[in-house]
Each structure stands twice: as structure tokens, then as C-alpha cells.
PDB file of C-alpha atoms and ligand atoms in Angstrom:
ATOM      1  CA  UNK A   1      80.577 122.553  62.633  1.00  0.00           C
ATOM      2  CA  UNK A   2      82.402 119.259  64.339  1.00  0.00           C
ATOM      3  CA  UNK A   3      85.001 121.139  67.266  1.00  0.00           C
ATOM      4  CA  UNK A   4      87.753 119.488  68.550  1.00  0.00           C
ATOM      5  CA  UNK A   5      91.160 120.581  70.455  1.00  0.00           C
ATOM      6  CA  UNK A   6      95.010 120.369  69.639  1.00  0.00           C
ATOM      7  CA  UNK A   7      96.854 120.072  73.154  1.00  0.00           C
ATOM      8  CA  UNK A   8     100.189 120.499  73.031  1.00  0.00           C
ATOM      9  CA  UNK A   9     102.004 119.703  76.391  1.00  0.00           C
ATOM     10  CA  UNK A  10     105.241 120.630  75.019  1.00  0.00           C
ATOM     11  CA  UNK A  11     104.350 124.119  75.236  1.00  0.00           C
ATOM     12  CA  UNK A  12     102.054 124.338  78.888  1.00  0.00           C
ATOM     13  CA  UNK A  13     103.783 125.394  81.850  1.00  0.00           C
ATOM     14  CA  UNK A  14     101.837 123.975  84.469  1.00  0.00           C
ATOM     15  CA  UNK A  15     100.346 127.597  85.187  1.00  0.00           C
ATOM     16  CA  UNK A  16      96.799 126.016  86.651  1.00  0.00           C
ATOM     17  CA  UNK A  17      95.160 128.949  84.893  1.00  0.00           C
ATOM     18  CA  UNK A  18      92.975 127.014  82.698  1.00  0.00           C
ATOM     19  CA  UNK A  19      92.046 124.386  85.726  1.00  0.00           C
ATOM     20  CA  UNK A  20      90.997 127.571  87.858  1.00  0.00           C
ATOM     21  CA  UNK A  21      88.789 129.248  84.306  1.00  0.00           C
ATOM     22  CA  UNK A  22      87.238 125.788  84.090  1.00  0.00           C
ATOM     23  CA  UNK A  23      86.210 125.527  87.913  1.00  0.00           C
ATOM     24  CA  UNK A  24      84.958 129.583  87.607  1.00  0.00           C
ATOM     25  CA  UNK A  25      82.878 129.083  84.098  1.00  0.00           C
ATOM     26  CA  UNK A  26      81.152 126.258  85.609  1.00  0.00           C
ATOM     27  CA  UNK A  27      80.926 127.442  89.108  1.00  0.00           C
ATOM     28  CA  UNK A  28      82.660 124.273  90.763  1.00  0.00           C
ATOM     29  CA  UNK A  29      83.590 124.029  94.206  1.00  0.00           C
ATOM     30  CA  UNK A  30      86.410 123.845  95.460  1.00  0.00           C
ATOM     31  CA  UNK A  31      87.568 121.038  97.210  1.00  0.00           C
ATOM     32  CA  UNK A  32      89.972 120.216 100.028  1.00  0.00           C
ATOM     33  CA  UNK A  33      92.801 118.591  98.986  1.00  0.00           C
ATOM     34  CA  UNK A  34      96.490 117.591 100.423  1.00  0.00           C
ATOM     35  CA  UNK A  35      99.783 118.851  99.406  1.00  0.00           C
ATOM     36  CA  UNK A  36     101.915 116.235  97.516  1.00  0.00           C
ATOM     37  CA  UNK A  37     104.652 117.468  97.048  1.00  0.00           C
ATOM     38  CA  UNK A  38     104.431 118.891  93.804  1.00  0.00           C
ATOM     39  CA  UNK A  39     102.707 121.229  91.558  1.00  0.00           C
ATOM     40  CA  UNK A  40      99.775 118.588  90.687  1.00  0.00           C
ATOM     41  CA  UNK A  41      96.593 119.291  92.842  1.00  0.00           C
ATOM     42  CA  UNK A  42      94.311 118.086  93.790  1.00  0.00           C
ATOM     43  CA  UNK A  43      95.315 114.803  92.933  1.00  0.00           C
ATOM     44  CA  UNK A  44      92.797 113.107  90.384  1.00  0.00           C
ATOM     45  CA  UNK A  45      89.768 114.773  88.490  1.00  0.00           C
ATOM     46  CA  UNK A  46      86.521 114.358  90.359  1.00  0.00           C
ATOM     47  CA  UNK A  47      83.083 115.451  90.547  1.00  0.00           C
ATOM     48  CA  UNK A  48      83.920 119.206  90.829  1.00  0.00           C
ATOM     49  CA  UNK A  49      87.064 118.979  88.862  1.00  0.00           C
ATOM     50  CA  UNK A  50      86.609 118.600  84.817  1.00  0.00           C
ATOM     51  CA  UNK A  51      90.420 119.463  84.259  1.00  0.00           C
ATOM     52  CA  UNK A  52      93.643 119.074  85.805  1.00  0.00           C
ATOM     53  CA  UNK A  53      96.825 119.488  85.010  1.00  0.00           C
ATOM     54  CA  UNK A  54      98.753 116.753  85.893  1.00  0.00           C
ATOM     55  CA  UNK A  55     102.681 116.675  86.949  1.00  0.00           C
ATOM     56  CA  UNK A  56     105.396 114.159  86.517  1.00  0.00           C
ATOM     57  CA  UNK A  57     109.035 114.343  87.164  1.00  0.00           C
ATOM     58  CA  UNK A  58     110.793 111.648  84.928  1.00  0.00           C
ATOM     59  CA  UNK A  59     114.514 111.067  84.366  1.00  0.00           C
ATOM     60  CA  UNK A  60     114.917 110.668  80.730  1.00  0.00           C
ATOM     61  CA  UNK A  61     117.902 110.178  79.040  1.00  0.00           C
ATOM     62  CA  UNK A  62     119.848 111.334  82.150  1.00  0.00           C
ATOM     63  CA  UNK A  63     117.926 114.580  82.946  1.00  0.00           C
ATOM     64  CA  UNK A  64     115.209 115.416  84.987  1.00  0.00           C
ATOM     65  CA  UNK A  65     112.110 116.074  83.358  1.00  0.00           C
ATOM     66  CA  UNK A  66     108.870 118.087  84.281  1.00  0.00           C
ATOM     67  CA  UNK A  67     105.660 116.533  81.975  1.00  0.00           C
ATOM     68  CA  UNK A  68     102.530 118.158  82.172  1.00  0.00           C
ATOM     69  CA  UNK A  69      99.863 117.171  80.729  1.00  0.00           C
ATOM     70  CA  UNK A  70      96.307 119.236  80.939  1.00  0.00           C
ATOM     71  CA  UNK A  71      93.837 116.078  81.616  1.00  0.00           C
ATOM     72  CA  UNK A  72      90.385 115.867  80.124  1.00  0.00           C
ATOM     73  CA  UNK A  73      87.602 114.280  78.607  1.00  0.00           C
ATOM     74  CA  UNK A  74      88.419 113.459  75.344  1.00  0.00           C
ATOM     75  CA  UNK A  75      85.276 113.729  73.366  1.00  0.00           C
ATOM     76  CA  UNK A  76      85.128 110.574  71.411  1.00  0.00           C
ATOM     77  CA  UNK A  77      84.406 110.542  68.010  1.00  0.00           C
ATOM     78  CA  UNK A  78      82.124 107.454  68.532  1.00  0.00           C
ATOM     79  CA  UNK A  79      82.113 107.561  72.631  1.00  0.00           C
ATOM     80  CA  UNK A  80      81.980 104.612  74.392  1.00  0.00           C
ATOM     81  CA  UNK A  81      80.615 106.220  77.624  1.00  0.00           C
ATOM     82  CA  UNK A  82      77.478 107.117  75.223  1.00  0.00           C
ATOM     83  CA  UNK A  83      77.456 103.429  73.924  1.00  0.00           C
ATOM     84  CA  UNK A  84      76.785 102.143  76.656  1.00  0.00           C
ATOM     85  CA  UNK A  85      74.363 104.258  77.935  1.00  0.00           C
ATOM     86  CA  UNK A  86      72.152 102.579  75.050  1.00  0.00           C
ATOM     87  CA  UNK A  87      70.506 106.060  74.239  1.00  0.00           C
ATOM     88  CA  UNK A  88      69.050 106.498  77.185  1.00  0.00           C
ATOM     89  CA  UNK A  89      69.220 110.148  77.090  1.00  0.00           C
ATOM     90  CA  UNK A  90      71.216 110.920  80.054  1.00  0.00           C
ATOM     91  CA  UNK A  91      74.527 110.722  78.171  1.00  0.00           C
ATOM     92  CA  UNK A  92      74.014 113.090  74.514  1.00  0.00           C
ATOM     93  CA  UNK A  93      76.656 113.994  71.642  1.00  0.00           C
ATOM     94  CA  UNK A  94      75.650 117.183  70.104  1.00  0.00           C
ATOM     95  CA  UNK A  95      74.832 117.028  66.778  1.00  0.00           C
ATOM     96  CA  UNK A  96      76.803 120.731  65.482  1.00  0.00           C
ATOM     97  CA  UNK A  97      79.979 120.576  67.960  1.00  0.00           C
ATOM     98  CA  UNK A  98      80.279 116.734  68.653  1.00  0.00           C
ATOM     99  CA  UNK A  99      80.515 117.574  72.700  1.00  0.00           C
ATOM    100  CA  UNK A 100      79.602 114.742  74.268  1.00  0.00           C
ATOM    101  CA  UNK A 101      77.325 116.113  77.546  1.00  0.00           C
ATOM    102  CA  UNK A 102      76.102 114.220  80.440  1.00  0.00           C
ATOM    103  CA  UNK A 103      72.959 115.068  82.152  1.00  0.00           C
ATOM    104  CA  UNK A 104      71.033 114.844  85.140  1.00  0.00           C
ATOM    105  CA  UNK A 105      69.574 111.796  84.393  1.00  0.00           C
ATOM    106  CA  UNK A 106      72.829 109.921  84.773  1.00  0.00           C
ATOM    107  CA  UNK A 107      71.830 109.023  88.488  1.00  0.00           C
ATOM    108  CA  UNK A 108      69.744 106.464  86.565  1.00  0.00           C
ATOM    109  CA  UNK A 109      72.669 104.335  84.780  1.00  0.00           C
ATOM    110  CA  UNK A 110      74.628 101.836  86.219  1.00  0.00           C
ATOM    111  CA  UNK A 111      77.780 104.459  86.759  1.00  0.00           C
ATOM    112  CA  UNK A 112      80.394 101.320  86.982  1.00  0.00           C
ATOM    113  CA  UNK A 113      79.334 100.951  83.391  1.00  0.00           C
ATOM    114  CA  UNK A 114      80.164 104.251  82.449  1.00  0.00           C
ATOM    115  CA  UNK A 115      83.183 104.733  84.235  1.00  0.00           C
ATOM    116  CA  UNK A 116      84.589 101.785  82.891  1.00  0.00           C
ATOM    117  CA  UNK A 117      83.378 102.022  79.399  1.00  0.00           C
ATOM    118  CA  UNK A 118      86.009 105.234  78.908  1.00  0.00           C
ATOM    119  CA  UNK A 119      89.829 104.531  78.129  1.00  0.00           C
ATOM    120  CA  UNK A 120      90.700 107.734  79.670  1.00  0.00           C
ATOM    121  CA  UNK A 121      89.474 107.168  83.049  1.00  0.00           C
ATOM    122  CA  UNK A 122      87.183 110.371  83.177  1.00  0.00           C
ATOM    123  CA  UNK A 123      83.880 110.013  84.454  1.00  0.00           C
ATOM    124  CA  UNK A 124      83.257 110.636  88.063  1.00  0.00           C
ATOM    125  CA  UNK A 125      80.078 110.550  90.077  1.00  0.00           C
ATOM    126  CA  UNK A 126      78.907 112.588  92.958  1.00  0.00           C
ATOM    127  CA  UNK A 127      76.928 111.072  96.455  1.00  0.00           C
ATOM    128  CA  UNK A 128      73.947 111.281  94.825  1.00  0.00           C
ATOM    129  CA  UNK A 129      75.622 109.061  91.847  1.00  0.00           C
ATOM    130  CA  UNK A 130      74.817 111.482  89.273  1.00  0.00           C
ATOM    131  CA  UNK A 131      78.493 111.104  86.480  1.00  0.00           C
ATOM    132  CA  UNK A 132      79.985 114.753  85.474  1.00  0.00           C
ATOM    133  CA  UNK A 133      83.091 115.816  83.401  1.00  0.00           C
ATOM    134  CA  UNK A 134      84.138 118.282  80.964  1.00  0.00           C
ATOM    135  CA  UNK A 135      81.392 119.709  78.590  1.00  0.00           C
ATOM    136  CA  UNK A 136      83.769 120.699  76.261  1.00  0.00           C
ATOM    137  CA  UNK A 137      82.273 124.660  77.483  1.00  0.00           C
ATOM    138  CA  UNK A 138      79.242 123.846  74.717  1.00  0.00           C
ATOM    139  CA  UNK A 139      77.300 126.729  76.302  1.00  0.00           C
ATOM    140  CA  UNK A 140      79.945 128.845  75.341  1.00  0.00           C
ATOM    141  CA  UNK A 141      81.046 126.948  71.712  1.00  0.00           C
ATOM    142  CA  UNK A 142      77.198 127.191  70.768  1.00  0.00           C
ATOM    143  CA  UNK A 143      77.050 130.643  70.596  1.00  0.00           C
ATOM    144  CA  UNK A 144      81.101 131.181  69.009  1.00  0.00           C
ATOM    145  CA  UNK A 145      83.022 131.369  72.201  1.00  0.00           C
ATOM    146  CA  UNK A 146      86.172 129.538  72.952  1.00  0.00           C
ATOM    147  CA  UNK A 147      85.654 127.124  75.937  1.00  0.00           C
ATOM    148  CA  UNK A 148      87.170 128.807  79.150  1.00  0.00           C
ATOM    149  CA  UNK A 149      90.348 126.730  79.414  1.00  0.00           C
ATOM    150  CA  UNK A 150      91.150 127.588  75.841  1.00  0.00           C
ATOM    151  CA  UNK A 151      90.543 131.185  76.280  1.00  0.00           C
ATOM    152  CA  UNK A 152      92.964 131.354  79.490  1.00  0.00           C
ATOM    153  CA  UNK A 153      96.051 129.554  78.236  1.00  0.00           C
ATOM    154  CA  UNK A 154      98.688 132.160  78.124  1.00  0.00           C
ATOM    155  CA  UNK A 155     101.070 129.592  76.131  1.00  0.00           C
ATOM    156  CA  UNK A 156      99.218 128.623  73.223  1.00  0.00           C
ATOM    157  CA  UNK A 157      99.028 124.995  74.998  1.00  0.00           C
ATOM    158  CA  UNK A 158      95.310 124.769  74.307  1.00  0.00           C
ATOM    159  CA  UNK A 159      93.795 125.050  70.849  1.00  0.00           C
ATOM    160  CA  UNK A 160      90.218 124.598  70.152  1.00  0.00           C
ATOM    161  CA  UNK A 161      88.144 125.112  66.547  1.00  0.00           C
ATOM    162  CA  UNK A 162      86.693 123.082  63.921  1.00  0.00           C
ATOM    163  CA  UNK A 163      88.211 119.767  64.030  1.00  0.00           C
ATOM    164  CA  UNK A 164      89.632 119.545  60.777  1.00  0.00           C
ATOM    165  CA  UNK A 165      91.750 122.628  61.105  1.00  0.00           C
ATOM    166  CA  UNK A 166      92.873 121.192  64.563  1.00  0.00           C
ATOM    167  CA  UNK A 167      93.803 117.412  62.625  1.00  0.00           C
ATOM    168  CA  UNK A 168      95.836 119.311  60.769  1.00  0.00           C
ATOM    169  CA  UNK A 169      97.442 121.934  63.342  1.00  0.00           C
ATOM    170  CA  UNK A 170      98.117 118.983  65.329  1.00  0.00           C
ATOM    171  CA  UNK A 171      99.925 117.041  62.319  1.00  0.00           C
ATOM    172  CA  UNK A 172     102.062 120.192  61.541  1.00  0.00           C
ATOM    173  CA  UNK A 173     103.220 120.975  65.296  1.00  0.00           C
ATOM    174  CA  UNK A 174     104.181 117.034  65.659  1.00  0.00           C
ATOM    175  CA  UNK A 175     106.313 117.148  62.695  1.00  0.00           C
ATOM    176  CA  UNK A 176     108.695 120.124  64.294  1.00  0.00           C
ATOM    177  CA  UNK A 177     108.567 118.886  67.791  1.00  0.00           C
ATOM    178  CA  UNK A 178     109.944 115.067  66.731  1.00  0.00           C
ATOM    179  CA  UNK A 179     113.101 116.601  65.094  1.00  0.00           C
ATOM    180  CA  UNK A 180     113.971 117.450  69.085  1.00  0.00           C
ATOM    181  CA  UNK A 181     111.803 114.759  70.190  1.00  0.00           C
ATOM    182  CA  UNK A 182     112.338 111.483  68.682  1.00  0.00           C
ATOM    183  CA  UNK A 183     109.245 110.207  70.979  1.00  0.00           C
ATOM    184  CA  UNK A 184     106.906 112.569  70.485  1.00  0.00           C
ATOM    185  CA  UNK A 185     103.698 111.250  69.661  1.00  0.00           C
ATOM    186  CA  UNK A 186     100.187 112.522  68.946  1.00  0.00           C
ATOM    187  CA  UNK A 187      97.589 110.781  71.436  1.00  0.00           C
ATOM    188  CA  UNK A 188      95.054 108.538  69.718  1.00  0.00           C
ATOM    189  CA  UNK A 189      94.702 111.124  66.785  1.00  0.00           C
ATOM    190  CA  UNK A 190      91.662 109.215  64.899  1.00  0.00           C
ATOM    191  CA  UNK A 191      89.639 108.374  67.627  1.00  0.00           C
ATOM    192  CA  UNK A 192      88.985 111.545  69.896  1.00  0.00           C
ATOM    193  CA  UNK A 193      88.042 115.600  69.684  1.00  0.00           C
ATOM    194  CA  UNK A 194      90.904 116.464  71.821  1.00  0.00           C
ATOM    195  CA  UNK A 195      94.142 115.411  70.206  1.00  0.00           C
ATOM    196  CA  UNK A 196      97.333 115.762  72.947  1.00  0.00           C
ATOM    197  CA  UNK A 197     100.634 115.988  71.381  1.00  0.00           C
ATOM    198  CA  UNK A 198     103.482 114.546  74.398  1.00  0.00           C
ATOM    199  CA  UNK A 199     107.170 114.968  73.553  1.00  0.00           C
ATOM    200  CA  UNK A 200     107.466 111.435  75.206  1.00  0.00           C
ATOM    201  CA  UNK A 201     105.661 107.709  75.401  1.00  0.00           C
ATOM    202  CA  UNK A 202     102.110 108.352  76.489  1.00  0.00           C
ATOM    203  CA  UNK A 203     102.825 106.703  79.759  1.00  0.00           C
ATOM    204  CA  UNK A 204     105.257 108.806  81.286  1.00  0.00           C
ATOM    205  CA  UNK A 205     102.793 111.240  81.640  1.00  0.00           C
ATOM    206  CA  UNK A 206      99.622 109.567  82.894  1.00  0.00           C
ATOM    207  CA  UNK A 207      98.690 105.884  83.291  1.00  0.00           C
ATOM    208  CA  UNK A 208      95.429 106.689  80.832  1.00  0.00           C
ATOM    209  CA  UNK A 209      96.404 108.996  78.683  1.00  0.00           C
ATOM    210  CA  UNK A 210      96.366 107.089  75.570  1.00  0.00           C
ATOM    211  CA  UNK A 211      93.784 104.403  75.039  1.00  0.00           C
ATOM    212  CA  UNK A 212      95.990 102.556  72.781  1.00  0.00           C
ATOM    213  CA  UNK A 213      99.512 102.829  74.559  1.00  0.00           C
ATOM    214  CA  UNK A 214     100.914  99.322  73.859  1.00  0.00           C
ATOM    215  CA  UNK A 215     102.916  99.542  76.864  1.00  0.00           C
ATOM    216  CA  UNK A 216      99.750 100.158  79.100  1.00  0.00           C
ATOM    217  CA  UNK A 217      98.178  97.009  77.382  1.00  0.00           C
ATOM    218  CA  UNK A 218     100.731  94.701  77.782  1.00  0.00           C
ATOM    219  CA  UNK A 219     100.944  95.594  81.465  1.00  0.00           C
ATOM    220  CA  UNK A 220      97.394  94.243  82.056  1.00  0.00           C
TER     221      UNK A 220
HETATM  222  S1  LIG B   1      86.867 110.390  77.086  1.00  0.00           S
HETATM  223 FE1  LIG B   1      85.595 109.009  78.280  1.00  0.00          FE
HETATM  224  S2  LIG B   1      83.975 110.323  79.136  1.00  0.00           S
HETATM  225 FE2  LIG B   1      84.917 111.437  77.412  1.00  0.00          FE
HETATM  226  S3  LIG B   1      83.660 110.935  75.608  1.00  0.00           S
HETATM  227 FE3  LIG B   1      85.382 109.469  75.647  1.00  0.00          FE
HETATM  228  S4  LIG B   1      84.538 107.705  76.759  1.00  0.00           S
HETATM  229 FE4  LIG B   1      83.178 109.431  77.204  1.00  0.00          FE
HETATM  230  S1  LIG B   2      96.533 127.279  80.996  1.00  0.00           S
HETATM  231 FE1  LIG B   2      97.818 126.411  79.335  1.00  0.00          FE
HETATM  232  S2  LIG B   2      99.943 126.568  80.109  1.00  0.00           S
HETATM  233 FE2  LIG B   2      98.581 126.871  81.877  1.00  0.00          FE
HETATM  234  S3  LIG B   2      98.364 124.782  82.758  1.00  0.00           S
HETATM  235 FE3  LIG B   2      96.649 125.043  81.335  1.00  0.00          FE
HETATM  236  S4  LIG B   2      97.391 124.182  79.382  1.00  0.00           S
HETATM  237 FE4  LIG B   2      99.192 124.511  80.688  1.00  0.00          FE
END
């Protein structure tokens, strides 16, 4: 059955615990990183890092805001990263969950390709220039577990099932949150497995977070 995720940033905390479940299920290293002077770290996804929250403090409408938004491969209902890797085997969407999983063999693409074919600005690539990011947990979601990041959010943040149900959780959570927030939107909702909903424009919150943010394209 076709998975997907509901995000809802209004309701995460910033409590890292699904960055650290992600980094223990897939036994990533750690990495050294540099205080910034806030929660956020380290300070971009990378090779070892599939998710991080990200933090933002942003005065709007006269108050200081926190925005956090749980950054991650989207899973692309028609990737591009997989386009154009012209079926070459290294880059697969599974055919039950719709995961899209990279492989070994992506030392053998042209990883400026890749990295630039996806509007969320997700792949990365290690020294040996092999591309990684979130698997969506399908090792786990094959056999009817809840990917790990899912399965440690204490807040109800992070949803994950069959994408349908999801389409529609996400519909009926955006319709309560816009009576408070005017500008809440749900990210690219039609295109991708993992649908965030953001009590404010897109951009506030991360440069790439929506593919489509009209603000972001009028600024290039
Ligand atoms: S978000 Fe980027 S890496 Fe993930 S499936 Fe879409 S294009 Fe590929
Ligand atoms: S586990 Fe949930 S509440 Fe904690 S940072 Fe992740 S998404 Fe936010």
C-alpha cells in the first residue's frame, strides 16, 4: 500500500528525539559539529544525517516566534532525483510503499545531477561520492513498522500510514490550524509522500522547504 507522512510543525517541539531514533535505526555517526547559538544542530543534513530539525526565530506580527520544522526527504510522487538517474538502478522507488531508496551504486552518477534535480535540497554525498538520505525506514514499513522518527515523536508531530488516510489527516488538521493561523499552509500537498503543514509562509522556516514557494521563485 502507497505510505506517505502528515508533518505537522505546529505541534513539534524541537525535542531532537526523532533526529537521534533516525541516526540509532540506521546506525549513523555522529558528527562534530559547532554550537550556533540555538537549538538547530548540526547545521544542515549530510551524509550521516537523514533528518534534522531545523530552528528559526522570526518576529511575526510583533512577537517572537520559534518555527521548527523536522527536515526530510520528501518522497516524490514522481521523483526527480530518480528521473534523472535514467533508471540506472542506483536510485529505486518501491513499488508497495513508494520510498524512494538510493543505493550503493550511486557513486556511479553524476551526483551534481542528483543533488540538483531535488527542490528540497536533500541529497548529500559522502568522500567516496556515494548520495544518501532518508529511506523513509522501508526496512521497517515492509514488514508493518512505523519508521523510527514516527515511532519516537512524543507530540503527535509525525504521522506516517497509507497515503490516502494521511491526504486527508493533513486536509482536516489544516482546516483547524488556519482559523488561528491565517498563513498556514500545507507544503506542496500533490506532489510529495511527506506532506508538512507550517502555521506560516514556507519560507520562514527553511529556504527549500516548499518547491513551489512563489516567494523563493521570484527571488531567483
Ligand atoms: S525530496 Fe529530493 S531526494 Fe527526496 S525523492 Fe524528492 S527529489 Fe528525490
Ligand atoms: S520527535 Fe516530534 S516533536 Fe520532537 S523534534 Fe521530532 S517532530 Fe518535533
Amino acid at each position: 500500500m502507497s505510505k506517505g507522512f502528515f508533518i505537522d510543525t505546529t505541534r513539534c517541539t524541537a525535542c531532537k528525539g526523532c533526529q537521534v531514533a533516525c541516526k540509532q535505526w540506521n546506525d549513523l555517526p555522529v558528527e562534530k559539529t559547532k554550537n550556533q547559538g540555538n537549538l538547530q544542530n548540526p547545521s544542515d543534513l549530510s551524509y550521516s544525517t537523514y533528518k534534522l530539525v531545523r530552528m528559526k526565530e522570526e518576529i511575526i506580527g510583533g512577537k517572537l516566534k520559534w518555527l521548527f520544522f523536522p527536515d526530510q526527504c520528501r518522497h516524490c510522487l514522481i521523483p526527480p532525483c530518480l528521473l534523472w538517474a535514467q533508471n540506472s538502478d542506483a536510485i529505486y522507488q518501491d513499488e508497495d510503499t513508494g520510498a524512494v531508496v538510493y543505493t550503493s551504486e550511486t557513486r556511479n552518477l553524476k551526483a551534481e545531477d542528483i543533488i540538483g534535480a531535488c527542490p528540497y535540497d536533500v541529497p548529500r554525498r559522502d568522500s567516496s561520492g556515494m548520495l544518501n538520505k532518508c529511506t523513509m525506514c522501508n526496512d521497517r514499513v515492509k514488514i508493518g513498522m512505523e519508521p523510527a522518527c514516527v515511532k519516537t515523536c512524543p507530540t503527535g508531530a509525525l504521522n506516517f500510514g497509507d497515503l490516502e488516510h494521511m491526504q486527508e489527516l493533513a486536509n482536516e488538521r489544516f482546516e483547524k490550524v488556519k482559523l488561528t493561523y491565517p498563513d498556514a499552509r500545507l507544503l506542496d500537498p500533490d506532489d510529495v509522500r511527506v506532506i508538512f503543514l507550517t502555521a506560516f509562509a514556507a519560507d520562514k522556516y527553511h529556504k527549500y522547504a516548499a518547491a513551489f514557494d512563489p516567494k523563493r521563485w521570484k527571488a531567483q
